[in-house]
mmCIF file of C-alpha atoms and ligand atoms in Angstrom:
data_model
loop_
_atom_site.group_PDB
_atom_site.id
_atom_site.type_symbol
_atom_site.label_atom_id
_atom_site.label_comp_id
_atom_site.label_asym_id
_atom_site.label_seq_id
_atom_site.Cartn_x
_atom_site.Cartn_y
_atom_site.Cartn_z
ATOM 1 C CA UNK A 1 -21.839 -4.990 -6.798
ATOM 2 C CA UNK A 2 -19.195 -2.389 -7.551
ATOM 3 C CA UNK A 3 -18.453 -0.341 -4.446
ATOM 4 C CA UNK A 4 -16.811 3.052 -4.947
ATOM 5 C CA UNK A 5 -13.091 2.721 -4.290
ATOM 6 C CA UNK A 6 -10.956 5.272 -2.475
ATOM 7 C CA UNK A 7 -7.443 4.869 -3.866
ATOM 8 C CA UNK A 8 -4.653 5.686 -1.403
ATOM 9 C CA UNK A 9 -1.857 3.802 -3.195
ATOM 10 C CA UNK A 10 1.592 5.423 -2.988
ATOM 11 C CA UNK A 11 2.537 4.798 -6.621
ATOM 12 C CA UNK A 12 1.434 4.052 -9.205
ATOM 13 C CA UNK A 13 -1.440 5.938 -7.746
ATOM 14 C CA UNK A 14 -4.722 7.730 -8.240
ATOM 15 C CA UNK A 15 -5.262 9.719 -11.449
ATOM 16 C CA UNK A 16 -8.097 12.105 -12.189
ATOM 17 C CA UNK A 17 -11.174 10.704 -13.909
ATOM 18 C CA UNK A 18 -10.517 13.298 -16.599
ATOM 19 C CA UNK A 19 -7.104 11.743 -17.285
ATOM 20 C CA UNK A 20 -8.360 8.172 -17.365
ATOM 21 C CA UNK A 21 -11.419 8.913 -19.505
ATOM 22 C CA UNK A 22 -9.559 10.973 -22.101
ATOM 23 C CA UNK A 23 -6.646 8.544 -22.275
ATOM 24 C CA UNK A 24 -9.002 5.599 -22.717
ATOM 25 C CA UNK A 25 -10.781 7.484 -25.509
ATOM 26 C CA UNK A 26 -7.460 8.172 -27.280
ATOM 27 C CA UNK A 27 -6.536 4.511 -27.022
ATOM 28 C CA UNK A 28 -9.681 3.905 -29.093
ATOM 29 C CA UNK A 29 -9.366 6.853 -31.481
ATOM 30 C CA UNK A 30 -6.496 9.311 -31.231
ATOM 31 C CA UNK A 31 -7.150 12.912 -32.262
ATOM 32 C CA UNK A 32 -9.644 11.895 -34.941
ATOM 33 C CA UNK A 33 -7.020 9.840 -36.805
ATOM 34 C CA UNK A 34 -9.181 6.703 -36.727
ATOM 35 C CA UNK A 35 -6.176 4.973 -35.169
ATOM 36 C CA UNK A 36 -5.324 4.120 -31.609
ATOM 37 C CA UNK A 37 -2.812 6.260 -29.695
ATOM 38 C CA UNK A 38 -0.949 2.955 -29.302
ATOM 39 C CA UNK A 39 -0.372 2.470 -33.017
ATOM 40 C CA UNK A 40 0.573 5.847 -34.496
ATOM 41 C CA UNK A 41 3.979 7.313 -35.257
ATOM 42 C CA UNK A 42 5.440 9.449 -32.502
ATOM 43 C CA UNK A 43 6.689 11.713 -35.310
ATOM 44 C CA UNK A 44 3.217 12.273 -36.740
ATOM 45 C CA UNK A 45 1.944 15.827 -36.314
ATOM 46 C CA UNK A 46 -0.770 14.767 -33.849
ATOM 47 C CA UNK A 47 1.637 13.246 -31.343
ATOM 48 C CA UNK A 48 4.305 15.918 -31.816
ATOM 49 C CA UNK A 49 1.588 18.404 -30.836
ATOM 50 C CA UNK A 50 0.801 16.383 -27.689
ATOM 51 C CA UNK A 51 4.457 16.242 -26.705
ATOM 52 C CA UNK A 52 4.955 19.965 -27.189
ATOM 53 C CA UNK A 53 1.735 20.980 -25.483
ATOM 54 C CA UNK A 54 2.536 18.827 -22.457
ATOM 55 C CA UNK A 55 5.986 20.405 -22.129
ATOM 56 C CA UNK A 56 4.498 23.871 -22.541
ATOM 57 C CA UNK A 57 1.980 23.152 -19.785
ATOM 58 C CA UNK A 58 4.716 21.973 -17.412
ATOM 59 C CA UNK A 59 6.412 25.301 -18.116
ATOM 60 C CA UNK A 60 3.240 27.272 -17.492
ATOM 61 C CA UNK A 61 2.147 25.430 -14.333
ATOM 62 C CA UNK A 62 5.554 25.472 -12.648
ATOM 63 C CA UNK A 63 6.557 28.892 -13.940
ATOM 64 C CA UNK A 64 9.697 27.492 -15.569
ATOM 65 C CA UNK A 65 11.903 30.325 -16.856
ATOM 66 C CA UNK A 66 13.624 30.360 -20.280
ATOM 67 C CA UNK A 67 16.904 29.418 -18.603
ATOM 68 C CA UNK A 68 15.516 25.889 -18.227
ATOM 69 C CA UNK A 69 14.402 23.205 -20.690
ATOM 70 C CA UNK A 70 11.795 20.515 -20.113
ATOM 71 C CA UNK A 71 12.279 16.992 -21.455
ATOM 72 C CA UNK A 72 10.369 13.735 -21.056
ATOM 73 C CA UNK A 73 12.618 10.747 -20.483
ATOM 74 C CA UNK A 74 12.285 7.009 -19.926
ATOM 75 C CA UNK A 75 13.847 4.903 -17.202
ATOM 76 C CA UNK A 76 11.940 6.211 -14.195
ATOM 77 C CA UNK A 77 13.235 8.508 -11.486
ATOM 78 C CA UNK A 78 15.758 5.775 -10.679
ATOM 79 C CA UNK A 79 17.600 6.421 -13.932
ATOM 80 C CA UNK A 80 17.935 10.066 -12.906
ATOM 81 C CA UNK A 81 19.901 8.887 -9.861
ATOM 82 C CA UNK A 82 22.779 8.190 -12.283
ATOM 83 C CA UNK A 83 21.892 10.579 -15.102
ATOM 84 C CA UNK A 84 22.066 13.623 -12.807
ATOM 85 C CA UNK A 85 25.656 13.000 -11.647
ATOM 86 C CA UNK A 86 26.670 11.743 -15.099
ATOM 87 C CA UNK A 87 25.811 15.178 -16.519
ATOM 88 C CA UNK A 88 26.423 17.477 -13.558
ATOM 89 C CA UNK A 89 28.974 16.042 -11.129
ATOM 90 C CA UNK A 90 32.486 17.033 -12.071
ATOM 91 C CA UNK A 91 34.406 16.641 -8.814
ATOM 92 C CA UNK A 92 32.100 16.757 -5.846
ATOM 93 C CA UNK A 93 28.422 16.915 -4.966
ATOM 94 C CA UNK A 94 26.506 17.241 -1.707
ATOM 95 C CA UNK A 95 23.525 15.048 -0.855
ATOM 96 C CA UNK A 96 20.935 15.122 1.919
ATOM 97 C CA UNK A 97 19.983 11.605 3.032
ATOM 98 C CA UNK A 98 16.300 11.616 3.958
ATOM 99 C CA UNK A 99 15.178 8.127 2.996
ATOM 100 C CA UNK A 100 15.345 5.115 0.733
ATOM 101 C CA UNK A 101 15.233 7.142 -2.487
ATOM 102 C CA UNK A 102 17.908 9.617 -1.468
ATOM 103 C CA UNK A 103 20.208 6.835 -0.330
ATOM 104 C CA UNK A 104 19.768 5.154 -3.704
ATOM 105 C CA UNK A 105 20.625 8.458 -5.398
ATOM 106 C CA UNK A 106 23.745 8.728 -3.211
ATOM 107 C CA UNK A 107 24.869 5.231 -4.142
ATOM 108 C CA UNK A 108 24.706 6.024 -7.871
ATOM 109 C CA UNK A 109 26.389 9.424 -7.521
ATOM 110 C CA UNK A 110 29.404 7.776 -5.881
ATOM 111 C CA UNK A 111 30.177 6.162 -9.249
ATOM 112 C CA UNK A 112 30.946 9.614 -10.651
ATOM 113 C CA UNK A 113 32.908 11.541 -8.043
ATOM 114 C CA UNK A 114 33.141 12.593 -4.443
ATOM 115 C CA UNK A 115 29.833 12.610 -2.624
ATOM 116 C CA UNK A 116 29.445 14.461 0.634
ATOM 117 C CA UNK A 117 26.399 13.378 2.638
ATOM 118 C CA UNK A 118 25.810 16.606 4.549
ATOM 119 C CA UNK A 119 23.269 15.062 6.942
ATOM 120 C CA UNK A 120 21.136 11.959 7.350
ATOM 121 C CA UNK A 121 18.028 11.103 9.336
ATOM 122 C CA UNK A 122 18.739 7.376 9.151
ATOM 123 C CA UNK A 123 19.466 7.375 12.914
ATOM 124 C CA UNK A 124 15.710 7.655 13.591
ATOM 125 C CA UNK A 125 14.414 5.622 10.661
ATOM 126 C CA UNK A 126 14.128 8.726 8.475
ATOM 127 C CA UNK A 127 11.301 10.130 10.595
ATOM 128 C CA UNK A 128 12.458 13.758 10.253
ATOM 129 C CA UNK A 129 14.274 16.148 7.922
ATOM 130 C CA UNK A 130 17.755 17.158 9.141
ATOM 131 C CA UNK A 131 18.152 20.937 9.315
ATOM 132 C CA UNK A 132 21.531 21.617 10.885
ATOM 133 C CA UNK A 133 24.178 21.141 8.230
ATOM 134 C CA UNK A 134 26.481 23.024 5.922
ATOM 135 C CA UNK A 135 26.962 22.491 2.204
ATOM 136 C CA UNK A 136 30.534 23.031 0.946
ATOM 137 C CA UNK A 137 30.416 25.961 -1.457
ATOM 138 C CA UNK A 138 32.676 24.088 -3.902
ATOM 139 C CA UNK A 139 30.029 21.373 -4.471
ATOM 140 C CA UNK A 140 28.788 21.125 -8.062
ATOM 141 C CA UNK A 141 25.246 20.768 -6.725
ATOM 142 C CA UNK A 142 23.249 19.897 -3.634
ATOM 143 C CA UNK A 143 20.790 17.022 -4.086
ATOM 144 C CA UNK A 144 17.566 16.846 -2.077
ATOM 145 C CA UNK A 145 14.503 14.600 -2.156
ATOM 146 C CA UNK A 146 11.701 17.068 -1.557
ATOM 147 C CA UNK A 147 9.148 14.472 -0.468
ATOM 148 C CA UNK A 148 10.008 11.109 1.036
ATOM 149 C CA UNK A 149 7.290 8.859 -0.297
ATOM 150 C CA UNK A 150 8.142 5.886 1.909
ATOM 151 C CA UNK A 151 8.702 7.629 5.247
ATOM 152 C CA UNK A 152 6.128 10.420 4.945
ATOM 153 C CA UNK A 153 8.361 13.446 5.424
ATOM 154 C CA UNK A 154 8.616 16.512 3.209
ATOM 155 C CA UNK A 155 11.040 19.425 3.015
ATOM 156 C CA UNK A 156 8.779 22.392 3.721
ATOM 157 C CA UNK A 157 11.532 25.004 3.684
ATOM 158 C CA UNK A 158 13.940 24.637 0.807
ATOM 159 C CA UNK A 159 17.485 25.034 2.197
ATOM 160 C CA UNK A 160 19.260 28.337 1.604
ATOM 161 C CA UNK A 161 22.568 27.681 -0.113
ATOM 162 C CA UNK A 162 24.724 29.285 -2.765
ATOM 163 C CA UNK A 163 25.133 25.846 -4.375
ATOM 164 C CA UNK A 164 22.602 25.052 -7.134
ATOM 165 C CA UNK A 165 20.009 22.468 -6.163
ATOM 166 C CA UNK A 166 19.138 19.185 -7.807
ATOM 167 C CA UNK A 167 15.863 17.697 -6.621
ATOM 168 C CA UNK A 168 13.974 14.463 -6.862
ATOM 169 C CA UNK A 169 10.373 15.722 -6.796
ATOM 170 C CA UNK A 170 8.793 12.442 -7.878
ATOM 171 C CA UNK A 171 6.095 12.464 -5.240
ATOM 172 C CA UNK A 172 5.344 16.149 -4.727
ATOM 173 C CA UNK A 173 5.810 17.842 -8.094
ATOM 174 C CA UNK A 174 2.742 19.997 -8.945
ATOM 175 C CA UNK A 175 1.570 19.796 -5.325
ATOM 176 C CA UNK A 176 2.992 23.221 -4.442
ATOM 177 C CA UNK A 177 4.760 26.100 -6.186
ATOM 178 C CA UNK A 178 8.497 25.755 -6.859
ATOM 179 C CA UNK A 179 11.124 28.442 -7.390
ATOM 180 C CA UNK A 180 12.710 26.760 -10.406
ATOM 181 C CA UNK A 181 15.471 29.395 -10.607
ATOM 182 C CA UNK A 182 17.213 27.724 -7.634
ATOM 183 C CA UNK A 183 17.626 24.402 -9.413
ATOM 184 C CA UNK A 184 20.102 23.010 -11.916
ATOM 185 C CA UNK A 185 17.796 20.039 -12.286
ATOM 186 C CA UNK A 186 14.377 18.901 -11.119
ATOM 187 C CA UNK A 187 13.247 15.395 -11.966
ATOM 188 C CA UNK A 188 10.119 13.413 -11.245
ATOM 189 C CA UNK A 189 8.802 10.025 -12.257
ATOM 190 C CA UNK A 190 5.219 10.379 -13.470
ATOM 191 C CA UNK A 191 3.461 7.662 -11.525
ATOM 192 C CA UNK A 192 2.908 9.568 -8.275
ATOM 193 C CA UNK A 193 1.256 12.784 -9.300
ATOM 194 C CA UNK A 194 0.894 12.888 -13.066
ATOM 195 C CA UNK A 195 0.493 9.839 -15.293
ATOM 196 C CA UNK A 196 1.030 6.097 -15.583
ATOM 197 C CA UNK A 197 4.596 4.845 -15.037
ATOM 198 C CA UNK A 198 6.934 5.158 -17.998
ATOM 199 C CA UNK A 199 7.752 8.836 -18.325
ATOM 200 C CA UNK A 200 9.988 11.017 -16.184
ATOM 201 C CA UNK A 201 10.015 14.812 -16.321
ATOM 202 C CA UNK A 202 13.374 16.545 -16.251
ATOM 203 C CA UNK A 203 13.598 20.318 -15.918
ATOM 204 C CA UNK A 204 17.175 21.202 -16.730
ATOM 205 C CA UNK A 205 19.048 24.460 -16.416
ATOM 206 C CA UNK A 206 20.776 24.872 -19.764
ATOM 207 C CA UNK A 207 23.929 26.548 -18.508
ATOM 208 C CA UNK A 208 24.501 23.809 -15.933
ATOM 209 C CA UNK A 209 25.261 21.405 -18.787
ATOM 210 C CA UNK A 210 28.517 20.903 -20.668
ATOM 211 C CA UNK A 211 30.715 21.316 -17.596
ATOM 212 C CA UNK A 212 31.768 17.729 -16.906
ATOM 213 C CA UNK A 213 34.848 16.227 -18.499
ATOM 214 C CA UNK A 214 33.607 12.704 -19.121
ATOM 215 C CA UNK A 215 31.955 11.527 -22.344
ATOM 216 C CA UNK A 216 28.211 10.931 -21.895
ATOM 217 C CA UNK A 217 26.277 8.276 -23.840
ATOM 218 C CA UNK A 218 23.622 9.946 -26.006
ATOM 219 C CA UNK A 219 20.596 8.448 -24.269
ATOM 220 C CA UNK A 220 21.911 9.661 -20.903
ATOM 221 C CA UNK A 221 22.831 13.119 -22.120
ATOM 222 C CA UNK A 222 20.282 15.850 -21.268
ATOM 223 C CA UNK A 223 21.706 18.078 -24.005
ATOM 224 C CA UNK A 224 20.931 15.480 -26.692
ATOM 225 C CA UNK A 225 17.324 15.203 -25.508
ATOM 226 C CA UNK A 226 17.014 18.992 -25.408
ATOM 227 C CA UNK A 227 18.514 19.380 -28.898
ATOM 228 C CA UNK A 228 15.979 16.880 -30.227
ATOM 229 C CA UNK A 229 12.910 18.536 -28.693
ATOM 230 C CA UNK A 230 12.451 15.617 -26.308
ATOM 231 C CA UNK A 231 12.136 13.213 -29.278
ATOM 232 C CA UNK A 232 15.650 11.778 -29.537
ATOM 233 C CA UNK A 233 14.150 8.302 -29.559
ATOM 234 C CA UNK A 234 10.605 6.973 -29.334
ATOM 235 C CA UNK A 235 9.137 8.587 -26.233
ATOM 236 C CA UNK A 236 6.642 6.812 -23.948
ATOM 237 C CA UNK A 237 3.613 8.031 -25.875
ATOM 238 C CA UNK A 238 0.817 6.750 -23.674
ATOM 239 C CA UNK A 239 2.152 8.174 -20.387
ATOM 240 C CA UNK A 240 2.888 11.488 -22.126
ATOM 241 C CA UNK A 241 -0.655 11.643 -23.492
ATOM 242 C CA UNK A 242 -2.023 10.899 -20.023
ATOM 243 C CA UNK A 243 0.316 13.498 -18.503
ATOM 244 C CA UNK A 244 -1.094 16.107 -20.880
ATOM 245 C CA UNK A 245 -4.619 15.291 -19.684
ATOM 246 C CA UNK A 246 -3.586 15.631 -16.035
ATOM 247 C CA UNK A 247 -1.821 18.922 -16.741
ATOM 248 C CA UNK A 248 -4.934 20.303 -18.453
ATOM 249 C CA UNK A 249 -6.975 19.197 -15.482
ATOM 250 C CA UNK A 250 -4.503 20.936 -13.140
ATOM 251 C CA UNK A 251 -4.853 24.134 -15.106
ATOM 252 C CA UNK A 252 -8.623 23.870 -14.957
ATOM 253 C CA UNK A 253 -8.442 23.468 -11.164
ATOM 254 C CA UNK A 254 -6.666 26.826 -10.923
ATOM 255 C CA UNK A 255 -3.082 25.654 -11.258
ATOM 256 C CA UNK A 256 -0.536 24.711 -8.633
ATOM 257 C CA UNK A 257 -1.487 27.305 -5.955
ATOM 258 C CA UNK A 258 -5.086 26.036 -5.987
ATOM 259 C CA UNK A 259 -3.881 22.434 -5.804
ATOM 260 C CA UNK A 260 -1.628 23.319 -2.889
ATOM 261 C CA UNK A 261 -4.554 24.827 -1.004
ATOM 262 C CA UNK A 262 -6.597 21.637 -1.443
ATOM 263 C CA UNK A 263 -3.604 19.492 -0.478
ATOM 264 C CA UNK A 264 -3.181 21.407 2.779
ATOM 265 C CA UNK A 265 -6.888 20.972 3.557
ATOM 266 C CA UNK A 266 -6.855 17.241 2.851
ATOM 267 C CA UNK A 267 -3.692 16.549 4.850
ATOM 268 C CA UNK A 268 -4.963 18.642 7.765
ATOM 269 C CA UNK A 269 -8.179 16.596 7.934
ATOM 270 C CA UNK A 270 -6.225 13.346 8.161
ATOM 271 C CA UNK A 271 -3.446 14.500 10.517
ATOM 272 C CA UNK A 272 -6.043 16.066 12.831
ATOM 273 C CA UNK A 273 -7.834 12.740 13.054
ATOM 274 C CA UNK A 274 -4.588 10.827 13.663
ATOM 275 C CA UNK A 275 -3.730 13.240 16.506
ATOM 276 C CA UNK A 276 -7.233 13.079 17.996
ATOM 277 C CA UNK A 277 -7.852 9.341 17.727
ATOM 278 C CA UNK A 278 -6.657 7.336 20.779
ATOM 279 C CA UNK A 279 -5.750 4.319 18.614
ATOM 280 C CA UNK A 280 -3.390 5.991 16.142
ATOM 281 C CA UNK A 281 -0.240 8.079 16.086
ATOM 282 C CA UNK A 282 1.824 9.646 13.315
ATOM 283 C CA UNK A 283 5.335 8.298 12.694
ATOM 284 C CA UNK A 284 7.193 11.484 11.750
ATOM 285 C CA UNK A 285 8.271 14.784 13.296
ATOM 286 C CA UNK A 286 5.189 17.020 13.192
ATOM 287 C CA UNK A 287 6.935 19.926 11.433
ATOM 288 C CA UNK A 288 8.179 17.624 8.652
ATOM 289 C CA UNK A 289 4.913 15.844 7.920
ATOM 290 C CA UNK A 290 4.337 15.168 4.253
ATOM 291 C CA UNK A 291 1.182 16.519 2.645
ATOM 292 C CA UNK A 292 1.381 13.730 0.060
ATOM 293 C CA UNK A 293 2.118 10.560 2.034
ATOM 294 C CA UNK A 294 0.629 10.346 5.512
ATOM 295 C CA UNK A 295 2.268 7.589 7.606
ATOM 296 C CA UNK A 296 0.677 6.401 10.821
ATOM 297 C CA UNK A 297 0.593 3.361 13.087
ATOM 298 C CA UNK A 298 -1.505 2.145 15.984
ATOM 299 C CA UNK A 299 -0.195 2.769 19.502
ATOM 300 C CA UNK A 300 1.703 -0.258 20.859
ATOM 301 C CA UNK A 301 -1.180 -1.404 23.058
ATOM 302 C CA UNK A 302 -3.467 -1.619 20.019
ATOM 303 C CA UNK A 303 -0.839 -2.807 17.532
ATOM 304 C CA UNK A 304 -2.432 -6.231 17.086
ATOM 305 C CA UNK A 305 -5.574 -4.486 15.755
ATOM 306 C CA UNK A 306 -3.785 -3.120 12.695
ATOM 307 C CA UNK A 307 -4.852 -5.897 10.371
ATOM 308 C CA UNK A 308 -8.420 -5.669 11.698
ATOM 309 C CA UNK A 309 -8.479 -1.957 10.907
ATOM 310 C CA UNK A 310 -7.065 -2.688 7.451
ATOM 311 C CA UNK A 311 -9.963 -5.055 6.793
ATOM 312 C CA UNK A 312 -12.501 -2.628 8.282
ATOM 313 C CA UNK A 313 -11.224 0.115 5.966
ATOM 314 C CA UNK A 314 -11.272 -2.238 2.965
ATOM 315 C CA UNK A 315 -14.926 -3.024 3.682
ATOM 316 C CA UNK A 316 -15.606 0.687 3.129
ATOM 317 C CA UNK A 317 -13.836 0.741 -0.237
ATOM 318 C CA UNK A 318 -10.547 2.116 1.114
ATOM 319 C CA UNK A 319 -7.669 0.721 -0.943
ATOM 320 C CA UNK A 320 -3.883 0.957 -0.658
ATOM 321 C CA UNK A 321 -3.324 2.150 2.932
ATOM 322 C CA UNK A 322 -0.948 -0.604 4.006
ATOM 323 C CA UNK A 323 2.305 1.025 5.157
ATOM 324 C CA UNK A 324 5.625 0.366 3.474
ATOM 325 C CA UNK A 325 7.461 -2.521 5.157
ATOM 326 C CA UNK A 326 10.188 -0.168 6.441
ATOM 327 C CA UNK A 327 7.667 1.822 8.531
ATOM 328 C CA UNK A 328 4.769 -0.626 9.052
ATOM 329 C CA UNK A 329 1.238 0.429 9.962
ATOM 330 C CA UNK A 330 -0.469 2.608 7.393
ATOM 331 C CA UNK A 331 0.336 5.083 4.660
ATOM 332 C CA UNK A 332 -2.391 7.100 2.986
ATOM 333 C CA UNK A 333 -1.201 8.921 -0.111
ATOM 334 C CA UNK A 334 -3.118 12.120 -0.837
ATOM 335 C CA UNK A 335 -1.898 13.125 -4.282
ATOM 336 C CA UNK A 336 -3.500 15.936 -6.265
ATOM 337 C CA UNK A 337 -6.197 13.707 -7.780
ATOM 338 C CA UNK A 338 -7.377 12.469 -4.364
ATOM 339 C CA UNK A 339 -10.723 14.091 -3.557
ATOM 340 C CA UNK A 340 -11.335 15.484 -0.108
ATOM 341 C CA UNK A 341 -14.402 13.232 0.173
ATOM 342 C CA UNK A 342 -12.189 10.123 0.061
ATOM 343 C CA UNK A 343 -10.031 11.492 2.875
ATOM 344 C CA UNK A 344 -13.240 11.986 4.866
ATOM 345 C CA UNK A 345 -14.247 8.378 4.216
ATOM 346 C CA UNK A 346 -10.923 7.344 5.748
ATOM 347 C CA UNK A 347 -11.236 9.584 8.816
ATOM 348 C CA UNK A 348 -14.831 8.407 9.329
ATOM 349 C CA UNK A 349 -13.598 4.815 9.242
ATOM 350 C CA UNK A 350 -10.951 5.662 11.859
ATOM 351 C CA UNK A 351 -13.603 7.252 14.091
ATOM 352 C CA UNK A 352 -16.070 4.406 13.679
ATOM 353 C CA UNK A 353 -13.365 1.815 14.354
ATOM 354 C CA UNK A 354 -12.295 3.649 17.513
ATOM 355 C CA UNK A 355 -15.878 3.351 18.814
ATOM 356 C CA UNK A 356 -15.777 -0.435 18.410
ATOM 357 C CA UNK A 357 -12.725 -0.754 20.715
HETATM 358 C C1 PLP B 401 8.796 6.348 -6.578
HETATM 359 C C2 PLP B 401 9.977 7.194 -6.353
HETATM 360 C C3 PLP B 401 11.191 6.969 -7.020
HETATM 361 C C4 PLP B 401 11.413 5.811 -7.966
HETATM 362 O O1 PLP B 401 10.729 5.992 -9.137
HETATM 363 P P1 PLP B 401 10.871 4.956 -10.361
HETATM 364 O O2 PLP B 401 10.107 5.654 -11.426
HETATM 365 O O3 PLP B 401 10.266 3.674 -9.901
HETATM 366 O O4 PLP B 401 12.311 4.799 -10.672
HETATM 367 C C5 PLP B 401 12.229 7.848 -6.785
HETATM 368 N N1 PLP B 401 12.107 8.881 -5.934
HETATM 369 C C6 PLP B 401 10.954 9.112 -5.272
HETATM 370 C C7 PLP B 401 10.868 10.281 -4.346
HETATM 371 C C8 PLP B 401 9.860 8.283 -5.459
HETATM 372 O O5 PLP B 401 8.712 8.528 -4.793
#
């Protein structure tokens, strides 16, 4: 018996059926070549077309102006933690510390120059987004993590500053509109909201490059990837093909504003149930709640029931809601491909479980 699964994994995570079906078909026969996507040259015209169309769709969906270039890179978002300062940090950069991923980015940046951590929410286990801070105007950039995948917080109001922004958007890219003009760099690993792991999107402001004094190895140099049309070396072809399918599916859904509307609806359904249910509580400041990663625990007096609820949910096909070890409890990730009906299966399970207690 194959029960329908409701996939709440934080990453790698749910992809649309459209993405999985079309990618599987291309693994069998790619673009009518009679060959698998896995065994053709990345420089053949069929794959070059995929690579270019995917970049063009990123541009269209996020309204990326001509001032910025889009490249697909390897190495995950974690490589961007060093690649960003390598290319952009001359003397000093400002960072906002909102969780595990931002603190990793801070650690790497310190290899390249002075790093000013303008604020941190570590004092309360990263359960909120700091808002009272100043960014020195002489910073080369101000780095933010727009959505904190592990702790379930999200920056809902992008900080006003004269300093250009650099953002890790790995877990909320394409979930809401972005004003790209404010950013020197946006980067995002694919495996949260786009494609299988293996490709990272970088959206780079062209005139932010070429300002650092150090030599940059070619593979870590955004300009080299831009000059080579995102084909400096063999790109991760399968994740890029899958990304193209997801991007087409996003366009079909009505683009990013339509996705944002659905994301707000889905998150509201789940947060409303967490707030109503006497067994559960959210773990973050209400105004900073993430629409992508919903973290919640059971109240202390019910804490020992957490594993029982996990099993109860699993019996209904709910997969991947175990919280990250640094928060505990539960985390339900509601990325773009997550249907509202799966969120309702989860809230129904929470209601039914409450009645058994
Ligand atoms: C998952 C994640 C990362 C790490 O991505 P990798 O591709 O594994 O390097 C970085 N930042 C954020 C916000 C993430 O969610």
